Amino acid sequence: MLRDFFCVAARDILSLSMTVNLSFLWRVGASLLFSLLSCTGLAQGDTIHEIAANRFETRGLRAPRLSLLDKRLSEGSGLVAWNGQLWSHNDSGADAELFALDTATGKIVARYPLPGLRNVDWEELAQDEANFYIGDFGNNGANRKRLSIYKVGKRSVLEDQPKIETLSFEWPKLYDSKGKPEGPFDCEAMVVVNDTIFLFTKEWKERRGSLIFLLPTTSGHHVARYVASLKTRLLVTGADYNNERKQVTLIGYNRLVNPRVLQLQLPENGDFRKIREGKNCRIRRHFRQVEGIASFDGRHFYAVSEAIGFLFIRHSPSLYTFDLP
């Protein structure tokens, strides 16, 4: 009876999509539905390495809003900190371009078109010393099999002559404990560590975790390689990596769209399998669809959120700040 009740509730919620924000309803409805109907686990040739990330902090993080975002960045998704500025882009269907933001006001100070690219579903922005990496791998509908990451020279962007390489990839063949194929996966977060791209999937299923995969940073077509399963109890939507602190910080939200931050400390060699647990902190904001996170120093962070419109809940696209010890 209880399962039937929630299944009907999920159906009714999704049926409202003609009058309220479809993206937000998809997340709420799908979360309810999958939590009740899905109970599969991942299996592969190698033993699954699970990283516990459930050391929850009871005291929430204060996250004042730095600014509302310009309407030209109404669906800010990825976020990185570089050259004294924040850099971001819009979500799916928008123009292929990057925006540079002032760190004090959140205002757009420059716009950089990326000719020849198409924004199918840009979900993440990462970086190494010389390049931006744009993740065109959003897959909420689980219907995309070939995905792309665009490697863009930073200095070439500033010179308005962007040099762009394409890394296409597909997910490996993975199976659950009953031998049923898993994937294709949804993904909204990545970091670049040395010459490796790490992808963090957004898992709607009961485990509410994230599967970690890796790719090389070289152009061409690749098959992502499974690394580990991260137990987050969080829908991961953005990531930041600080090389000096060897620290990965993930951001996302729970089933009620309340944001959380997860910090993982990497060993010197950057091996994710050596991580034993992470610190999971809630942000004292409610119903915020946070989509990107960035930091210059690994302590003071910025987070970007998209608009939410659901019944009486209304939140505009915003830029927030918070500190982690």
Short mmCIF file of C-alpha atoms in Angstrom, two decimals:
data_model
loop_
_atom_site.label_atom_id
_atom_site.label_comp_id
_atom_site.label_asym_id
_atom_site.label_seq_id
_atom_site.Cartn_x
_atom_site.Cartn_y
_atom_site.Cartn_z
CA MET A 1 0.00 0.00 0.00
CA LEU A 2 2.72 2.46 0.91
CA ARG A 3 4.60 1.74 -2.32
CA ASP A 4 1.38 2.22 -4.33
CA PHE A 5 0.75 5.51 -2.56
CA PHE A 6 4.16 6.90 -3.44
CA CYS A 7 3.98 5.60 -7.00
CA VAL A 8 0.71 7.49 -7.46
CA ALA A 9 2.26 10.54 -5.80
CA ALA A 10 5.22 10.41 -8.16
CA ARG A 11 2.86 10.08 -11.13
CA ASP A 12 0.77 13.04 -9.98
CA ILE A 13 3.84 15.17 -9.42
CA LEU A 14 5.14 14.42 -12.89
CA SER A 15 1.71 15.19 -14.39
CA LEU A 16 2.05 18.81 -13.24
CA SER A 17 4.91 19.35 -15.68
CA MET A 18 2.71 21.29 -18.09
CA THR A 19 2.32 24.14 -15.63
CA VAL A 20 5.53 24.23 -13.58
CA ASN A 21 9.24 23.84 -14.11
CA LEU A 22 9.75 20.56 -15.99
CA SER A 23 13.40 20.11 -15.02
CA PHE A 24 12.67 20.43 -11.31
CA LEU A 25 9.66 18.10 -11.49
CA TRP A 26 11.73 15.49 -13.31
CA ARG A 27 14.21 15.47 -10.43
CA VAL A 28 11.55 15.24 -7.70
CA GLY A 29 9.35 12.73 -9.49
CA ALA A 30 12.18 10.51 -10.68
CA SER A 31 13.76 10.55 -7.22
CA LEU A 32 10.52 9.32 -5.59
CA LEU A 33 9.94 6.68 -8.23
CA PHE A 34 13.46 5.27 -8.35
CA SER A 35 13.80 5.20 -4.58
CA LEU A 36 10.82 2.86 -4.38
CA LEU A 37 11.29 0.70 -7.45
CA SER A 38 15.06 0.38 -7.80
CA CYS A 39 17.22 -1.86 -5.64
CA THR A 40 20.01 -3.04 -7.93
CA GLY A 41 23.72 -2.97 -7.22
CA LEU A 42 26.66 -2.62 -9.56
CA ALA A 43 28.85 -5.56 -10.43
CA GLN A 44 31.90 -5.85 -12.66
CA GLY A 45 34.84 -8.17 -13.18
CA ASP A 46 36.78 -6.44 -10.40
CA THR A 47 35.59 -6.29 -6.81
CA ILE A 48 33.65 -3.11 -6.21
CA HIS A 49 35.54 -0.61 -4.10
CA GLU A 50 33.08 1.45 -2.07
CA ILE A 51 34.11 4.71 -0.44
CA ALA A 52 32.05 5.68 2.60
CA ALA A 53 31.16 9.35 2.61
CA ASN A 54 28.55 9.40 5.32
CA ARG A 55 30.40 11.25 8.08
CA PHE A 56 27.70 13.88 8.32
CA GLU A 57 28.31 17.22 9.98
CA THR A 58 25.37 18.27 12.14
CA ARG A 59 26.08 21.99 11.93
CA GLY A 60 25.10 23.44 8.56
CA LEU A 61 27.29 25.73 6.49
CA ARG A 62 26.25 29.33 6.21
CA ALA A 63 26.09 30.28 2.52
CA PRO A 64 25.19 33.93 1.87
CA ARG A 65 24.06 34.83 -1.62
CA LEU A 66 26.70 36.89 -3.37
CA SER A 67 24.40 37.93 -6.19
CA LEU A 68 21.57 37.04 -8.51
CA LEU A 69 22.92 35.87 -11.84
CA ASP A 70 22.61 37.84 -15.03
CA LYS A 71 19.74 36.66 -17.25
CA ARG A 72 22.35 35.68 -19.85
CA LEU A 73 23.49 33.03 -17.36
CA SER A 74 20.05 31.90 -16.24
CA GLU A 75 21.01 28.20 -16.14
CA GLY A 76 24.58 28.35 -14.89
CA SER A 77 25.91 24.84 -14.64
CA GLY A 78 29.68 24.29 -14.46
CA LEU A 79 31.95 26.61 -12.49
CA VAL A 80 35.74 27.05 -12.14
CA ALA A 81 38.00 29.70 -10.59
CA TRP A 82 40.86 30.93 -12.77
CA ASN A 83 42.76 34.11 -13.58
CA GLY A 84 41.11 35.99 -10.71
CA GLN A 85 37.63 35.33 -12.11
CA LEU A 86 34.88 32.74 -12.01
CA TRP A 87 34.04 30.97 -15.26
CA SER A 88 30.74 29.34 -16.13
CA HIS A 89 28.38 28.30 -18.92
CA ASN A 90 24.69 27.60 -19.39
CA ASP A 91 22.95 24.25 -19.34
CA SER A 92 21.47 22.38 -22.29
CA GLY A 93 20.24 24.13 -25.42
CA ALA A 94 21.95 27.46 -24.77
CA ASP A 95 24.63 29.08 -26.92
CA ALA A 96 28.10 27.53 -26.90
CA GLU A 97 29.96 30.14 -24.86
CA LEU A 98 31.83 30.77 -21.63
CA PHE A 99 31.26 33.63 -19.21
CA ALA A 100 33.82 35.29 -16.94
CA LEU A 101 32.34 36.60 -13.67
CA ASP A 102 33.59 39.13 -11.16
CA THR A 103 34.28 37.37 -7.85
CA ALA A 104 33.04 40.31 -5.75
CA THR A 105 29.76 41.03 -7.52
CA GLY A 106 29.00 37.96 -9.62
CA LYS A 107 28.46 40.19 -12.65
CA ILE A 108 29.47 39.07 -16.13
CA VAL A 109 32.66 40.86 -17.15
CA ALA A 110 33.28 39.04 -20.45
CA ARG A 111 31.60 36.60 -22.81
CA TYR A 112 33.56 34.19 -25.00
CA PRO A 113 31.75 32.38 -27.86
CA LEU A 114 33.08 28.96 -28.86
CA PRO A 115 32.47 28.67 -32.61
CA GLY A 116 31.79 25.23 -34.02
CA LEU A 117 30.48 23.74 -30.78
CA ARG A 118 26.90 22.84 -29.89
CA ASN A 119 25.53 22.85 -26.37
CA VAL A 120 23.57 19.60 -26.30
CA ASP A 121 23.65 19.25 -22.52
CA TRP A 122 26.65 21.00 -20.98
CA GLU A 123 26.75 20.04 -17.31
CA GLU A 124 30.24 20.68 -15.99
CA LEU A 125 33.34 22.83 -16.37
CA ALA A 126 36.73 21.61 -15.11
CA GLN A 127 40.33 22.70 -15.68
CA ASP A 128 44.00 21.92 -15.60
CA GLU A 129 46.82 24.44 -15.80
CA ALA A 130 46.39 25.16 -19.51
CA ASN A 131 42.87 24.08 -20.48
CA PHE A 132 39.18 24.20 -19.72
CA TYR A 133 37.20 20.97 -20.01
CA ILE A 134 33.50 21.32 -20.87
CA GLY A 135 31.41 18.25 -20.10
CA ASP A 136 28.68 17.70 -22.68
CA PHE A 137 27.48 14.54 -20.95
CA GLY A 138 24.14 15.35 -19.32
CA ASN A 139 21.83 12.36 -19.65
CA ASN A 140 18.77 12.70 -17.41
CA GLY A 141 16.71 10.74 -19.92
CA ALA A 142 19.27 7.90 -20.04
CA ASN A 143 19.13 7.97 -23.84
CA ARG A 144 22.58 9.29 -24.78
CA LYS A 145 25.28 6.73 -25.50
CA ARG A 146 28.03 8.80 -27.13
CA LEU A 147 29.11 11.77 -25.04
CA SER A 148 31.71 14.52 -25.39
CA ILE A 149 34.19 16.59 -23.42
CA TYR A 150 35.61 19.69 -25.09
CA LYS A 151 39.19 20.62 -24.22
CA VAL A 152 39.66 24.36 -24.75
CA GLY A 153 42.95 26.22 -24.41
CA LYS A 154 42.58 28.92 -21.75
CA ARG A 155 44.86 31.50 -23.34
CA SER A 156 43.27 30.93 -26.73
CA VAL A 157 39.91 31.85 -25.20
CA LEU A 158 41.30 35.15 -23.91
CA GLU A 159 42.67 35.85 -27.38
CA ASP A 160 39.24 35.16 -28.95
CA GLN A 161 40.75 32.38 -31.04
CA PRO A 162 39.72 29.29 -29.08
CA LYS A 163 41.66 26.11 -29.78
CA ILE A 164 39.33 23.19 -29.18
CA GLU A 165 39.87 19.44 -29.07
CA THR A 166 37.09 16.87 -28.72
CA LEU A 167 37.19 13.85 -26.43
CA SER A 168 34.27 11.56 -27.20
CA PHE A 169 33.52 8.65 -24.91
CA GLU A 170 31.05 5.97 -23.97
CA TRP A 171 30.31 4.16 -20.74
CA PRO A 172 31.72 0.64 -20.25
CA LYS A 173 29.50 -2.42 -20.11
CA LEU A 174 28.56 -2.93 -16.48
CA TYR A 175 26.04 -5.29 -14.92
CA ASP A 176 24.07 -5.38 -11.70
CA SER A 177 24.03 -8.33 -9.29
CA LYS A 178 21.37 -10.06 -11.39
CA GLY A 179 23.29 -9.72 -14.62
CA LYS A 180 21.17 -6.87 -15.95
CA PRO A 181 23.08 -4.18 -17.90
CA GLU A 182 23.62 -0.86 -16.11
CA GLY A 183 23.69 2.50 -17.85
CA PRO A 184 23.96 4.62 -19.82
CA PHE A 185 24.67 6.87 -16.82
CA ASP A 186 23.81 10.45 -16.05
CA CYS A 187 26.82 12.61 -15.20
CA GLU A 188 27.13 16.23 -14.07
CA ALA A 189 30.52 16.42 -12.35
CA MET A 190 34.20 15.94 -13.21
CA VAL A 191 37.69 17.00 -12.14
CA VAL A 192 41.05 16.81 -13.87
CA VAL A 193 43.92 15.35 -11.82
CA ASN A 194 47.28 15.40 -13.61
CA ASP A 195 46.55 13.79 -17.00
CA THR A 196 43.32 12.05 -15.96
CA ILE A 197 39.69 13.11 -16.05
CA PHE A 198 37.54 11.73 -13.23
CA LEU A 199 33.78 11.56 -13.81
CA PHE A 200 31.19 11.37 -11.02
CA THR A 201 27.80 9.99 -12.03
CA LYS A 202 24.50 11.25 -10.70
CA GLU A 203 22.75 8.17 -9.33
CA TRP A 204 18.98 8.39 -8.88
CA LYS A 205 18.72 4.86 -7.56
CA GLU A 206 18.37 3.69 -3.98
CA ARG A 207 22.07 3.96 -3.20
CA ARG A 208 22.04 7.70 -4.06
CA GLY A 209 25.74 7.56 -4.54
CA SER A 210 28.10 8.23 -7.38
CA LEU A 211 30.13 5.91 -9.57
CA ILE A 212 33.62 7.18 -10.36
CA PHE A 213 35.04 6.63 -13.84
CA LEU A 214 38.23 7.88 -15.48
CA LEU A 215 39.31 9.00 -18.94
CA PRO A 216 42.60 10.25 -20.40
CA THR A 217 42.85 13.94 -21.32
CA THR A 218 43.87 13.13 -24.89
CA SER A 219 41.54 13.76 -27.82
CA GLY A 220 39.87 10.88 -29.64
CA HIS A 221 37.29 8.30 -28.65
CA HIS A 222 37.54 6.45 -25.34
CA VAL A 223 35.67 3.99 -23.16
CA ALA A 224 35.41 5.25 -19.58
CA ARG A 225 37.01 2.99 -16.97
CA TYR A 226 35.28 2.22 -13.69
CA VAL A 227 37.22 3.21 -10.57
CA ALA A 228 35.04 3.03 -7.47
CA SER A 229 31.58 3.50 -6.01
CA LEU A 230 31.14 6.54 -3.79
CA LYS A 231 28.48 6.29 -1.06
CA THR A 232 27.25 9.87 -0.79
CA ARG A 233 23.48 9.79 -0.18
CA LEU A 234 23.66 12.78 -2.47
CA LEU A 235 22.86 13.58 -6.11
CA VAL A 236 26.24 14.88 -7.28
CA THR A 237 26.01 17.87 -9.66
CA GLY A 238 29.42 19.58 -9.51
CA ALA A 239 33.04 19.09 -8.46
CA ASP A 240 36.19 21.05 -7.65
CA TYR A 241 39.79 19.85 -7.28
CA ASN A 242 42.56 21.62 -5.39
CA ASN A 243 45.98 20.26 -6.31
CA GLU A 244 47.90 21.75 -3.38
CA ARG A 245 45.53 20.26 -0.80
CA LYS A 246 44.90 17.08 -2.85
CA GLN A 247 41.24 17.62 -2.16
CA VAL A 248 38.09 16.92 -4.17
CA THR A 249 34.95 18.79 -3.16
CA LEU A 250 31.60 17.67 -4.55
CA ILE A 251 28.32 19.54 -4.44
CA GLY A 252 24.76 18.38 -5.01
CA TYR A 253 21.45 18.00 -3.27
CA ASN A 254 19.27 15.43 -1.54
CA ARG A 255 15.81 14.27 -2.53
CA LEU A 256 14.22 17.45 -1.19
CA VAL A 257 16.62 19.56 -3.30
CA ASN A 258 18.46 20.76 -0.21
CA PRO A 259 22.15 21.31 -1.05
CA ARG A 260 25.09 19.45 0.49
CA VAL A 261 28.87 19.49 0.09
CA LEU A 262 31.15 16.48 0.28
CA GLN A 263 34.94 16.71 0.80
CA LEU A 264 37.30 13.88 -0.12
CA GLN A 265 40.99 13.87 0.74
CA LEU A 266 43.14 12.16 -1.88
CA PRO A 267 46.51 10.54 -1.18
CA GLU A 268 49.60 12.03 -2.80
CA ASN A 269 49.34 9.72 -5.81
CA GLY A 270 45.72 10.75 -6.44
CA ASP A 271 44.38 7.19 -6.12
CA PHE A 272 40.65 7.34 -5.37
CA ARG A 273 40.75 3.75 -4.16
CA LYS A 274 42.83 4.88 -1.18
CA ILE A 275 40.07 7.15 0.10
CA ARG A 276 38.30 5.65 3.08
CA GLU A 277 35.65 8.24 3.93
CA GLY A 278 34.56 11.80 3.29
CA LYS A 279 32.98 14.64 5.23
CA ASN A 280 29.39 15.40 4.23
CA CYS A 281 28.10 18.87 5.17
CA ARG A 282 24.70 20.41 4.61
CA ILE A 283 24.32 23.96 3.34
CA ARG A 284 21.81 26.07 5.21
CA ARG A 285 19.69 26.75 2.15
CA HIS A 286 16.53 24.94 1.09
CA PHE A 287 15.24 24.08 -2.38
CA ARG A 288 18.39 25.21 -4.18
CA GLN A 289 19.31 23.37 -7.36
CA VAL A 290 23.05 23.84 -7.02
CA GLU A 291 24.92 22.90 -10.21
CA GLY A 292 28.54 24.01 -9.90
CA ILE A 293 31.28 24.64 -7.33
CA ALA A 294 34.67 26.36 -7.50
CA SER A 295 37.46 27.64 -5.27
CA PHE A 296 40.81 29.38 -5.63
CA ASP A 297 42.31 28.04 -2.40
CA GLY A 298 40.28 24.97 -1.37
CA ARG A 299 38.79 26.82 1.62
CA HIS A 300 36.58 29.63 0.30
CA PHE A 301 34.04 28.30 -2.20
CA TYR A 302 31.55 29.64 -4.72
CA ALA A 303 28.44 27.76 -5.82
CA VAL A 304 26.04 28.45 -8.67
CA SER A 305 22.36 27.46 -8.71
CA GLU A 306 19.70 27.32 -11.40
CA ALA A 307 16.18 28.70 -11.12
CA ILE A 308 13.52 26.66 -9.36
CA GLY A 309 9.80 27.07 -9.93
CA PHE A 310 7.53 24.55 -8.22
CA LEU A 311 4.11 25.36 -6.76
CA PHE A 312 4.77 28.13 -4.21
CA ILE A 313 8.56 27.65 -4.31
CA ARG A 314 10.45 30.21 -6.38
CA HIS A 315 14.20 30.80 -6.42
CA SER A 316 16.16 32.78 -8.99
CA PRO A 317 19.56 31.73 -10.42
CA SER A 318 22.17 32.79 -7.87
CA LEU A 319 25.81 32.73 -6.86
CA TYR A 320 26.58 31.74 -3.26
CA THR A 321 29.72 31.66 -1.12
CA PHE A 322 30.71 29.52 1.86
CA ASP A 323 33.84 28.44 3.72
CA LEU A 324 35.08 24.96 4.56
CA PRO A 325 37.86 24.31 7.11
#
